PDB file of C-alpha atoms in Angstrom:
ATOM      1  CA  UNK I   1      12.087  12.468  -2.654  1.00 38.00           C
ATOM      2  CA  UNK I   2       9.859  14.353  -0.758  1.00 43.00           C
ATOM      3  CA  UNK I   3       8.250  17.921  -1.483  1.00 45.00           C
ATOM      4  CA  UNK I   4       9.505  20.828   0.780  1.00 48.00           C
ATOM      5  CA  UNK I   5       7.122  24.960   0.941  1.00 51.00           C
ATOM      6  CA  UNK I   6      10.273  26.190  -0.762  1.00 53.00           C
ATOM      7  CA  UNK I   7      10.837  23.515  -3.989  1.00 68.00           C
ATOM      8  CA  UNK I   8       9.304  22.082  -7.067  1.00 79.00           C
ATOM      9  CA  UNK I   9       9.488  18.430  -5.603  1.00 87.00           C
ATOM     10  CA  UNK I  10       5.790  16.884  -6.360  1.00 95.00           C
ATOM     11  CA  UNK I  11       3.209  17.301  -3.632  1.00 97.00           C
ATOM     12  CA  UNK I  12       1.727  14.338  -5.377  1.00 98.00           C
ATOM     13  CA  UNK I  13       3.943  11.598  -6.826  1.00 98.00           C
ATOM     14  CA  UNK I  14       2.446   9.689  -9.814  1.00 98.00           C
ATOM     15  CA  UNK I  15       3.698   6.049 -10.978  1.00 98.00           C
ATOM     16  CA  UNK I  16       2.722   3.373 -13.150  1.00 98.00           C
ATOM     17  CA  UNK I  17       2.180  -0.443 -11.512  1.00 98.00           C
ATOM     18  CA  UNK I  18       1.013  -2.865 -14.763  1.00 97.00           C
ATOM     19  CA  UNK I  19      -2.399  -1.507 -14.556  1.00 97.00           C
ATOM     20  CA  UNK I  20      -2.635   0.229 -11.021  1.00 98.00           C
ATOM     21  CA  UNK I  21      -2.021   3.804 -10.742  1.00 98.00           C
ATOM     22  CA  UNK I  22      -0.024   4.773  -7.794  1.00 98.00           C
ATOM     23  CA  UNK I  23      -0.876   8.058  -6.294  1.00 98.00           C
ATOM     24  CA  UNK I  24       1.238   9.126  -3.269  1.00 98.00           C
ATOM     25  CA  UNK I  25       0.813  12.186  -0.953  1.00 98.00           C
ATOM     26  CA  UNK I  26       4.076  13.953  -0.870  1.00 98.00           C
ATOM     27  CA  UNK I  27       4.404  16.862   1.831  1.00 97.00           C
ATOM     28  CA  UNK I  28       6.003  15.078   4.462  1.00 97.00           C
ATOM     29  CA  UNK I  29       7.276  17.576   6.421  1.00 96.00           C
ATOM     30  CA  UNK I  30       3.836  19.148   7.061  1.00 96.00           C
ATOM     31  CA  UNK I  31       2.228  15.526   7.918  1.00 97.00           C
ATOM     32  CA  UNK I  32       0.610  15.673   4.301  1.00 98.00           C
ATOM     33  CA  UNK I  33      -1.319  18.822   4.881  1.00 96.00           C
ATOM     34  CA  UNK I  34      -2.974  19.984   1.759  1.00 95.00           C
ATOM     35  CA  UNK I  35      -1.959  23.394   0.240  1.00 95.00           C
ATOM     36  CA  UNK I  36      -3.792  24.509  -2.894  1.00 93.00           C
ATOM     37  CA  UNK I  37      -0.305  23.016  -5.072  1.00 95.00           C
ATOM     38  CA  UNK I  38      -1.215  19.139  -3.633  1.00 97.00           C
ATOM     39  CA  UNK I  39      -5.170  19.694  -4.052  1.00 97.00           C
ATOM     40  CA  UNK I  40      -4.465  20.200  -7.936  1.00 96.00           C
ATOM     41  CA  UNK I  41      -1.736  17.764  -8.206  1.00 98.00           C
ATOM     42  CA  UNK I  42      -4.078  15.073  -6.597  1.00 98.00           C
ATOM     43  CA  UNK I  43      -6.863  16.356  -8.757  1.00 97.00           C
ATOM     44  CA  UNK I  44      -4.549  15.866 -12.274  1.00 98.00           C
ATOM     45  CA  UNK I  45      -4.010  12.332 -10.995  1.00 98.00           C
ATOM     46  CA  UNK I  46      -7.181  11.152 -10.383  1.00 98.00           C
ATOM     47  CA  UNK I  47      -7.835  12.786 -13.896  1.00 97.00           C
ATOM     48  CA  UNK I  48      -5.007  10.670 -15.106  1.00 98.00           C
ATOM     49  CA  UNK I  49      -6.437   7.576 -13.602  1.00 98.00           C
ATOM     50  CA  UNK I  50      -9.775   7.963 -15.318  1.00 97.00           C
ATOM     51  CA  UNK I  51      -8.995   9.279 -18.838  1.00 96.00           C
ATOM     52  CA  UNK I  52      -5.658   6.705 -19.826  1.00 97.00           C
ATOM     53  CA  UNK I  53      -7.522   3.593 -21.268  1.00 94.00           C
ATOM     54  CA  UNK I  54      -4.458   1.336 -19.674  1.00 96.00           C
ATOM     55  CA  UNK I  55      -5.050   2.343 -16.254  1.00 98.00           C
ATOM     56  CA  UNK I  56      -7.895   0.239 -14.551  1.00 98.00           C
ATOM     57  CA  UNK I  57      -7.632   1.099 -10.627  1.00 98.00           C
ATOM     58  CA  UNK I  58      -6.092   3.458  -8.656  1.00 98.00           C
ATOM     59  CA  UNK I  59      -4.130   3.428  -5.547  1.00 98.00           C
ATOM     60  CA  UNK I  60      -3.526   6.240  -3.055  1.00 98.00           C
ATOM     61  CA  UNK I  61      -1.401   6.735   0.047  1.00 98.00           C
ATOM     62  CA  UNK I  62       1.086   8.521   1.733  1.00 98.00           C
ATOM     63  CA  UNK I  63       4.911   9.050   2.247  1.00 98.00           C
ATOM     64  CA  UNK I  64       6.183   9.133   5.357  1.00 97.00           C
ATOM     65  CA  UNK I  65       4.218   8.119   8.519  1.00 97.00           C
ATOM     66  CA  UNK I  66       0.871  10.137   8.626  1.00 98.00           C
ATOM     67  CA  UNK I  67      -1.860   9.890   5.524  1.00 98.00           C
ATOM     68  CA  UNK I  68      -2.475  13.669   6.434  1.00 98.00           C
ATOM     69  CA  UNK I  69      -2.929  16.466   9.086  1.00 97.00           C
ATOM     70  CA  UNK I  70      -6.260  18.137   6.981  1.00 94.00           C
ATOM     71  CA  UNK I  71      -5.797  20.825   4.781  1.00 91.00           C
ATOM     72  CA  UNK I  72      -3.304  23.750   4.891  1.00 90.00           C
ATOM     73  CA  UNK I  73      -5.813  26.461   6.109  1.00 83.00           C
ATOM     74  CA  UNK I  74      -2.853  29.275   5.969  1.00 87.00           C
ATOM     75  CA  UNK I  75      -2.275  28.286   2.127  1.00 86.00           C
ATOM     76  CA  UNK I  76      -5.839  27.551   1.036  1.00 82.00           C
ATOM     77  CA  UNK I  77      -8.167  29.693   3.459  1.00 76.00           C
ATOM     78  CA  UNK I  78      -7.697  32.573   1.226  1.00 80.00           C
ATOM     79  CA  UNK I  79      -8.199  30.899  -2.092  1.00 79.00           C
ATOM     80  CA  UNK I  80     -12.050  30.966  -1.285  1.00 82.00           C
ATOM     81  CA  UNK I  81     -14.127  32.990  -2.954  1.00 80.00           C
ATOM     82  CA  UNK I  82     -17.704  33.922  -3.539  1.00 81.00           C
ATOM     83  CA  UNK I  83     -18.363  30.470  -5.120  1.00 77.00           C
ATOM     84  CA  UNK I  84     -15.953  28.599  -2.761  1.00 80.00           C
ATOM     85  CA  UNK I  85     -13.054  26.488  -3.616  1.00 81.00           C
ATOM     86  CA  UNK I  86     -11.697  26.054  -6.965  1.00 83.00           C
ATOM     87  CA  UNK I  87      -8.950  23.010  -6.786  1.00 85.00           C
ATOM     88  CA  UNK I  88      -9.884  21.333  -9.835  1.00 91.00           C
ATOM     89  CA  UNK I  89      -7.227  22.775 -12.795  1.00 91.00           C
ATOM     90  CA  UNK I  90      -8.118  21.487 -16.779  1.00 92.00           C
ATOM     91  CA  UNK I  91      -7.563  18.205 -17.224  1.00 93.00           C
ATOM     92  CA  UNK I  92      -8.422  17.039 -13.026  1.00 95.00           C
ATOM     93  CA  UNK I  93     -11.130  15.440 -11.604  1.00 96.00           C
ATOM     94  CA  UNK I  94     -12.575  16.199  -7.944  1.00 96.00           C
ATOM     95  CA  UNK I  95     -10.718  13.495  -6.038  1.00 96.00           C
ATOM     96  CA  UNK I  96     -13.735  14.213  -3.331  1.00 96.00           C
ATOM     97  CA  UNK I  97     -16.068  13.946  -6.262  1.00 93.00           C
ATOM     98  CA  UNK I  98     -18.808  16.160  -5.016  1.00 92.00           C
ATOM     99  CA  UNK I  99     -18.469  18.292  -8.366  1.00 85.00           C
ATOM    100  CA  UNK I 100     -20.984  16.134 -10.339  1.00 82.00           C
ATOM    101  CA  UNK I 101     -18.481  14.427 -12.301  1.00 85.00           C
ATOM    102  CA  UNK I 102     -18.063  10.585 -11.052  1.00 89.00           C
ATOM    103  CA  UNK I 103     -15.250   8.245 -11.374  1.00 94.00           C
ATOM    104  CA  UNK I 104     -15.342   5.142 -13.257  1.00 95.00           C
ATOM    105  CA  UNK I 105     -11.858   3.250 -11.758  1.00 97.00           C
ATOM    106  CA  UNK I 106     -12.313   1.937  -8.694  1.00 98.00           C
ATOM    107  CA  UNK I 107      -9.716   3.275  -6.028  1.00 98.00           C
ATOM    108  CA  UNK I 108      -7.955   1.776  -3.068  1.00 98.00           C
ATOM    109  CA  UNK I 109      -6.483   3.900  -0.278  1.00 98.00           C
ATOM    110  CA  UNK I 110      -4.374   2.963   2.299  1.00 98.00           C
ATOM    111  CA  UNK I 111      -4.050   5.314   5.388  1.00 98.00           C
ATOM    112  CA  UNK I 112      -1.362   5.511   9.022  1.00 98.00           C
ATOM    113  CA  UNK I 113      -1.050   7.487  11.437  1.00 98.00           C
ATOM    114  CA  UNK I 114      -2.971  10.917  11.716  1.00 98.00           C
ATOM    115  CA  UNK I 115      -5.577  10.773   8.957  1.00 98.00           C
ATOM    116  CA  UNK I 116      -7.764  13.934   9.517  1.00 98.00           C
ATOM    117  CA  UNK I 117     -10.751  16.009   7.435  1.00 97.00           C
ATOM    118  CA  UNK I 118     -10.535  15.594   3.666  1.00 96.00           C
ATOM    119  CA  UNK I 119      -8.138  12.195   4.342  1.00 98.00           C
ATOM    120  CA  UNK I 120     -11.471  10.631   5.924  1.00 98.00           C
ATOM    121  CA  UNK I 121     -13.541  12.198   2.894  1.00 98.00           C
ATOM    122  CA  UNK I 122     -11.084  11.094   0.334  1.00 98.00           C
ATOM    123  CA  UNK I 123     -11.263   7.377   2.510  1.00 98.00           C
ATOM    124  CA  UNK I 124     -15.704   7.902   1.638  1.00 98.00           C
ATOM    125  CA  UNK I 125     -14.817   8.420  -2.089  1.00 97.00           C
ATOM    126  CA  UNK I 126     -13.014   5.607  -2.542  1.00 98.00           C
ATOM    127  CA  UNK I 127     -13.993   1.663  -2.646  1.00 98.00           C
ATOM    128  CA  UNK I 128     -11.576   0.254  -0.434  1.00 98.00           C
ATOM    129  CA  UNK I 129      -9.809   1.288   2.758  1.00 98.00           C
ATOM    130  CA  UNK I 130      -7.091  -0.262   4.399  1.00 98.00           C
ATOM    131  CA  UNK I 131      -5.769   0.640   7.602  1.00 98.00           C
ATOM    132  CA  UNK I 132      -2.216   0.714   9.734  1.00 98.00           C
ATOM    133  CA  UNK I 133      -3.114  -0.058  13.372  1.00 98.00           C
ATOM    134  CA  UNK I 134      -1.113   3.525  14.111  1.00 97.00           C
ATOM    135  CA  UNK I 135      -4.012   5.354  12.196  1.00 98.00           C
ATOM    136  CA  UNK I 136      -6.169   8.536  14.503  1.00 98.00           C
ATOM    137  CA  UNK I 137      -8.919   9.787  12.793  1.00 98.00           C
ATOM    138  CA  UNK I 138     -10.463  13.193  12.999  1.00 98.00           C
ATOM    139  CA  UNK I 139     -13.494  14.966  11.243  1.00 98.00           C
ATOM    140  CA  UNK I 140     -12.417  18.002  12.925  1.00 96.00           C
ATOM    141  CA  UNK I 141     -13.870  21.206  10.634  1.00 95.00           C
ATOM    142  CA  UNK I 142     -16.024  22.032  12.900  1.00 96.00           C
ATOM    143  CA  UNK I 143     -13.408  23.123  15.799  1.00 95.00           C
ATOM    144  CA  UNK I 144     -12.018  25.328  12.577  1.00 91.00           C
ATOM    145  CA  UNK I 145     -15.862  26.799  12.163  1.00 92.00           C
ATOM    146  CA  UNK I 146     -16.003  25.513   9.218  1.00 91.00           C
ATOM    147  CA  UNK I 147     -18.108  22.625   8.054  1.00 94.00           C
ATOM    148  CA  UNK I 148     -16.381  19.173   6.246  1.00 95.00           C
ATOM    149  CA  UNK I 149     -16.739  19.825   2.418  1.00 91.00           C
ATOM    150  CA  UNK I 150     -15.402  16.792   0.784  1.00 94.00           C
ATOM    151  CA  UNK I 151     -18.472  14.740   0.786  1.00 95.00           C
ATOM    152  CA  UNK I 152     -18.357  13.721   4.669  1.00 97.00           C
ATOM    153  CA  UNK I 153     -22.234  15.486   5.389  1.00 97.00           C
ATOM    154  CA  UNK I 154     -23.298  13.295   2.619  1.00 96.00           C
ATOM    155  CA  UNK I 155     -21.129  10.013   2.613  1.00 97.00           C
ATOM    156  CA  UNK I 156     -20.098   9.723   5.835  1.00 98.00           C
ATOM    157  CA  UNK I 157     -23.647   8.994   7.550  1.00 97.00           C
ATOM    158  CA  UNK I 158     -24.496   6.986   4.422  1.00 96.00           C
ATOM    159  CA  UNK I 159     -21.474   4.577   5.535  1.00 96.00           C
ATOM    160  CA  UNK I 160     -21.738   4.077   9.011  1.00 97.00           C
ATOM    161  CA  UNK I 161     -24.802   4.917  10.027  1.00 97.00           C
ATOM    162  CA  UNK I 162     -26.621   8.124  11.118  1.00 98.00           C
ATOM    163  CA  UNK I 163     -25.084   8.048  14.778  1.00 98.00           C
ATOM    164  CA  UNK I 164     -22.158   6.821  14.137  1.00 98.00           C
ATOM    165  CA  UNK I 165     -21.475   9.743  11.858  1.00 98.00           C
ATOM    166  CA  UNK I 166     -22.505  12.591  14.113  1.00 98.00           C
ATOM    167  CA  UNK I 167     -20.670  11.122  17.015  1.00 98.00           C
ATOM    168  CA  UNK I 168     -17.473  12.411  15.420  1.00 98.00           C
ATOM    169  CA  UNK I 169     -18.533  15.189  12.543  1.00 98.00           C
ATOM    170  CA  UNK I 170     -20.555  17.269  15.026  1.00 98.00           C
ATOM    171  CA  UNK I 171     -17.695  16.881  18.291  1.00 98.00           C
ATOM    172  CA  UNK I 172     -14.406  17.475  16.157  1.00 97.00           C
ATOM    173  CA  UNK I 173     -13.152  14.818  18.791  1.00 98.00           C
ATOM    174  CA  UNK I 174     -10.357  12.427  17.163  1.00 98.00           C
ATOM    175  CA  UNK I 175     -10.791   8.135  17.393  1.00 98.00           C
ATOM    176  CA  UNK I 176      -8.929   5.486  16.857  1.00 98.00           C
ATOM    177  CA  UNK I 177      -8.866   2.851  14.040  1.00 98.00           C
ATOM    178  CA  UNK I 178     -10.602   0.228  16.442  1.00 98.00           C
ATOM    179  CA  UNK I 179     -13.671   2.476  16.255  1.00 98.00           C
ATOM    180  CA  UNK I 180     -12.897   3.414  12.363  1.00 98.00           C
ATOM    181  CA  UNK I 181     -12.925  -0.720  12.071  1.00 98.00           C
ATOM    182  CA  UNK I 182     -16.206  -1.171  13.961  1.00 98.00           C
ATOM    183  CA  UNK I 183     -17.948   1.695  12.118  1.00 98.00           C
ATOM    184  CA  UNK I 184     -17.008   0.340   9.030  1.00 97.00           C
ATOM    185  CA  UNK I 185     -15.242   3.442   7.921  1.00 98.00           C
ATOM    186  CA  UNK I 186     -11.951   0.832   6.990  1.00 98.00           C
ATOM    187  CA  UNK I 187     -11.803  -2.586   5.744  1.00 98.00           C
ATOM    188  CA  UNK I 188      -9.251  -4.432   7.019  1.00 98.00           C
ATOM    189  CA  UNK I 189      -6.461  -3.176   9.782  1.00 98.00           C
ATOM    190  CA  UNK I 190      -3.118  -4.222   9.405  1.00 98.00           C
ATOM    191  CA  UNK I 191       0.406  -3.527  11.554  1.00 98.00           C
ATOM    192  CA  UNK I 192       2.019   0.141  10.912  1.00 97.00           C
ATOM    193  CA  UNK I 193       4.337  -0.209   7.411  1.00 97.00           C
ATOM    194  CA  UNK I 194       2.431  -3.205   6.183  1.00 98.00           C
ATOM    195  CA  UNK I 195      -0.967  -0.571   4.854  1.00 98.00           C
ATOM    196  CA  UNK I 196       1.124  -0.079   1.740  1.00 98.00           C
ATOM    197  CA  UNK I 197       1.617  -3.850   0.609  1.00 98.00           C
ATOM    198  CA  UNK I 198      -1.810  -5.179   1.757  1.00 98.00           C
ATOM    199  CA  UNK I 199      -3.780  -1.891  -0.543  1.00 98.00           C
ATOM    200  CA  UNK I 200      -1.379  -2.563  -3.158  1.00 98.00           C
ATOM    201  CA  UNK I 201      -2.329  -6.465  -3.037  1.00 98.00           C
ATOM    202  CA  UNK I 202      -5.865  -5.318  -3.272  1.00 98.00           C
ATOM    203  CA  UNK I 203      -5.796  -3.257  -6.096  1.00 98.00           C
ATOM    204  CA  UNK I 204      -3.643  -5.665  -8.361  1.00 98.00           C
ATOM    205  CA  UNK I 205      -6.311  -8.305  -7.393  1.00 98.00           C
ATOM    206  CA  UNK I 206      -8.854  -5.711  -8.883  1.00 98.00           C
ATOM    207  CA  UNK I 207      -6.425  -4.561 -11.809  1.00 97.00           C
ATOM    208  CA  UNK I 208      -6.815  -8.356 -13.170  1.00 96.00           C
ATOM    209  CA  UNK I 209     -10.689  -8.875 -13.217  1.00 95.00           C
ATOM    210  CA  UNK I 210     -12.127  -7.940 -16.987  1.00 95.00           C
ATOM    211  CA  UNK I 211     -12.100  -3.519 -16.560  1.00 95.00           C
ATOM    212  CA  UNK I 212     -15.440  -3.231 -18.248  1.00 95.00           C
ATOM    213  CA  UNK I 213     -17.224  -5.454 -15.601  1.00 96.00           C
ATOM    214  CA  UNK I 214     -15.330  -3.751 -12.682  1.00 97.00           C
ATOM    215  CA  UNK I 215     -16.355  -0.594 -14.108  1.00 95.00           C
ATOM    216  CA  UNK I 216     -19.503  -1.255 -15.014  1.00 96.00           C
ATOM    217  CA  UNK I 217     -20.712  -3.163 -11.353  1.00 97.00           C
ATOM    218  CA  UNK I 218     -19.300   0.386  -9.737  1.00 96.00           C
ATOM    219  CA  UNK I 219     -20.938   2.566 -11.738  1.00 96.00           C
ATOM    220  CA  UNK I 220     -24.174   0.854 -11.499  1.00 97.00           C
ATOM    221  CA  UNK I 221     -23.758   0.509  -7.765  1.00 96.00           C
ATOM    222  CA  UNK I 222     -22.882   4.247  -7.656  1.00 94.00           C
ATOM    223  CA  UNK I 223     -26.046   4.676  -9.806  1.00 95.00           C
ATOM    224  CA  UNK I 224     -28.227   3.009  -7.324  1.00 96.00           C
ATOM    225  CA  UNK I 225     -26.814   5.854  -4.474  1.00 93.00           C
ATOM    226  CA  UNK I 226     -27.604   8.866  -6.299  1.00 91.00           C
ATOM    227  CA  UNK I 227     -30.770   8.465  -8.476  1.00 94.00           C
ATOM    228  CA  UNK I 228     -32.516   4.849  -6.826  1.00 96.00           C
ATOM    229  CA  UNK I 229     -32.575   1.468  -6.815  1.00 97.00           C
ATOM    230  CA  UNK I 230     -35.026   1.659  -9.819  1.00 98.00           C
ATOM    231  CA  UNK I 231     -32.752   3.527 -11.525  1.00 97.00           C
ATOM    232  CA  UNK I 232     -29.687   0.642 -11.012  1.00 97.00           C
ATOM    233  CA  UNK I 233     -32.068  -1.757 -12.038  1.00 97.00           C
ATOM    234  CA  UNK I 234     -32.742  -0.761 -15.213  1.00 98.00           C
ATOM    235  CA  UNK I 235     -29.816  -0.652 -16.398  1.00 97.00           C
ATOM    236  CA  UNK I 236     -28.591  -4.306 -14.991  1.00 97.00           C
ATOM    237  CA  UNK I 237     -30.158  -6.463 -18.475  1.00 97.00           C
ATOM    238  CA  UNK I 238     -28.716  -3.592 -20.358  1.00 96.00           C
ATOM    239  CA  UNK I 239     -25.219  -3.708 -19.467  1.00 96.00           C
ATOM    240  CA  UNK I 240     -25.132  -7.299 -19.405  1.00 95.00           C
ATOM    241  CA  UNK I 241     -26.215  -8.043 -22.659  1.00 96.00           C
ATOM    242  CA  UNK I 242     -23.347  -5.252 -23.562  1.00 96.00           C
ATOM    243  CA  UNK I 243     -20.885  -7.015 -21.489  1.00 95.00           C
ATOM    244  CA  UNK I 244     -21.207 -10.651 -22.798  1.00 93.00           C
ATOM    245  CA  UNK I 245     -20.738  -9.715 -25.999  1.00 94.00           C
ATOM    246  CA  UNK I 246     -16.546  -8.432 -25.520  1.00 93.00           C
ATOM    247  CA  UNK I 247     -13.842 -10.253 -25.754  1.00 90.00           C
ATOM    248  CA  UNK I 248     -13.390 -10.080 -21.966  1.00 91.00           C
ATOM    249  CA  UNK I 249     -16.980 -12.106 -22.040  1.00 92.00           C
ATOM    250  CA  UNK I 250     -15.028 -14.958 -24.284  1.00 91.00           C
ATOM    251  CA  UNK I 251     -11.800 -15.058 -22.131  1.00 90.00           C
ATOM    252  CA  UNK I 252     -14.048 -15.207 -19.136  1.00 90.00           C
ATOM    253  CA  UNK I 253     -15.651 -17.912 -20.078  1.00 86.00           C
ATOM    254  CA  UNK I 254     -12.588 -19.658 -21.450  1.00 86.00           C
ATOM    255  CA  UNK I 255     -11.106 -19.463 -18.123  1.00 84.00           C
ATOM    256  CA  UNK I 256     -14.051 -21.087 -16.453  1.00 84.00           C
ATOM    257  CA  UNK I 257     -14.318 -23.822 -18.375  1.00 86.00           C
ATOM    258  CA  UNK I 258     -10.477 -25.012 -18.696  1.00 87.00           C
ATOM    259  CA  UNK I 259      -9.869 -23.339 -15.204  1.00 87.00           C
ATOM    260  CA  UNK I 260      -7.277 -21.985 -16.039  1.00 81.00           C
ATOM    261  CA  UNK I 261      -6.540 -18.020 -14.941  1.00 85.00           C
ATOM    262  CA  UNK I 262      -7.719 -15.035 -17.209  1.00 84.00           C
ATOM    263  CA  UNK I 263      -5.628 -12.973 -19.161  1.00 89.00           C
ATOM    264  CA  UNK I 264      -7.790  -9.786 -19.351  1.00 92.00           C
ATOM    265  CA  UNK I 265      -7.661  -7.624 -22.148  1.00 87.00           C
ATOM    266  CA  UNK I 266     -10.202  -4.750 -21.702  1.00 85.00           C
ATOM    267  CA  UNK I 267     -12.389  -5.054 -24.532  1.00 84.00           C
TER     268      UNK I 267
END
């Protein structure tokens, strides 16, 4: 089903995959476009994905063929106040995270055809990006006088490089996924209809590693962005002394020796 201006069809569809949370962008008709409804939706999921204990990664795309055409400037332009934009109801999380509060799942996106302004900043939050070859990008908030606000001033030259960056935050101009590929902005490009499978692949693969060590090597790299490498550092002997003593430690282990494959627990 897809969500229409006029129903009460999800702007956000949620489901359950074993351990994967799927999170799906749901406005078709408007190519995706965020109103201030999807922006809250997206932000209860991602709130979802980091407070259930069962769920380990998460998952986002899109229905229907474009990832999204930016936000909804006619819905959300006048929801901005004196301290900004408030899209975050009780219970969310910033999917942009650029509120202070980090996630601990790592997420996989998977993005087609036009993919424009917070779809490139939610592609910088996440860990992995996977690509249909029918994907145009565009950092384009500066043709709207406005300037990106999803994390792409802070991430997106972090990423790619300095240049690389500017090149397309500071023109507006759109580019294709062969330069998103060569930046490094995706991870792998795939044929149009096949982004959904490959992501999913990927975060299964990640769903099935031992949680607290996926969690804990993303947090720490994380850690080593915003406060130092001296800061991730410290904490490496910590966390794994912490870490080989679950039970995830002893399956681990178990696994190596009789090679056989790991049936992760989370604890």
């Amino acid at each position: 089903m897809t969500a229409n201006d006029d129903d009460v069809s999800p702007r956000v569809t949620v489901e359950r995959d074993g351990h994967v949370l799927l999170i799906g962008l749901n406005r078709v008709d408007k190519r995706n476009a965020a109103d201030m409804r999807l922006l809250q939706e997206l932000s209860l999921a991602y709130g979802m994905l980091e407070r259930d204990p069962e769920l380990r990664v998460g998952f986002v795309f899109a229905h229907g063929d474009h990832f999204t055409a930016g936000l909804d400037l006619a819905d959300v332009g006048p929801h901005i106040g004196a301290e900004g934009l408030n899209l975050v109801p009780e219970g969310g999380i910033n999917p942009w995270q650029v509120s202070g509060e980090q996630l601990t799942r790592p997420v996989v996106i998977a993005v087609q055809g036009t993919c424009l302004t917070l779809g490139i900043e939610l592609m910088l939050a996440s860990d992995v990006v996977i690509a249909a070859d029918s994907t145009v990008f565009g950092q384009i908030e500066v043709s709207r006088g406005i300037l990106p606000f999803g994390g792409a001033t802070i991430r997106f030259p972090r990423a790619v490089g300095w240049g690389n960056a500017m090149r397309w935050v500071l023109t507006g101009e759109s580019f294709p996924v062969s330069e998103a590929h060569r930046i490094g902005l995706v991870q792998e490009v795939v044929k149009h209809g096949e982004q959904y499978d490959r992501g999913l692949e990927i975060a299964r693969r990640i769903a099935a590693q031992a949680p607290s060590a996926v969690q804990a090597a993303l947090v720490n790299a994380r850690l080593a962005i915003r406060q130092g490498d001296a800061a991730a550092e410290a904490s490496l002997q910590p966390e794994l002394v912490r870490l080989a003593q679950t039970e995830d430690a002893r399956i681990g282990m178990e696994s190596f020796l009789t090679r056989q494959s790991a049936n992760f627990i989370g604890r």
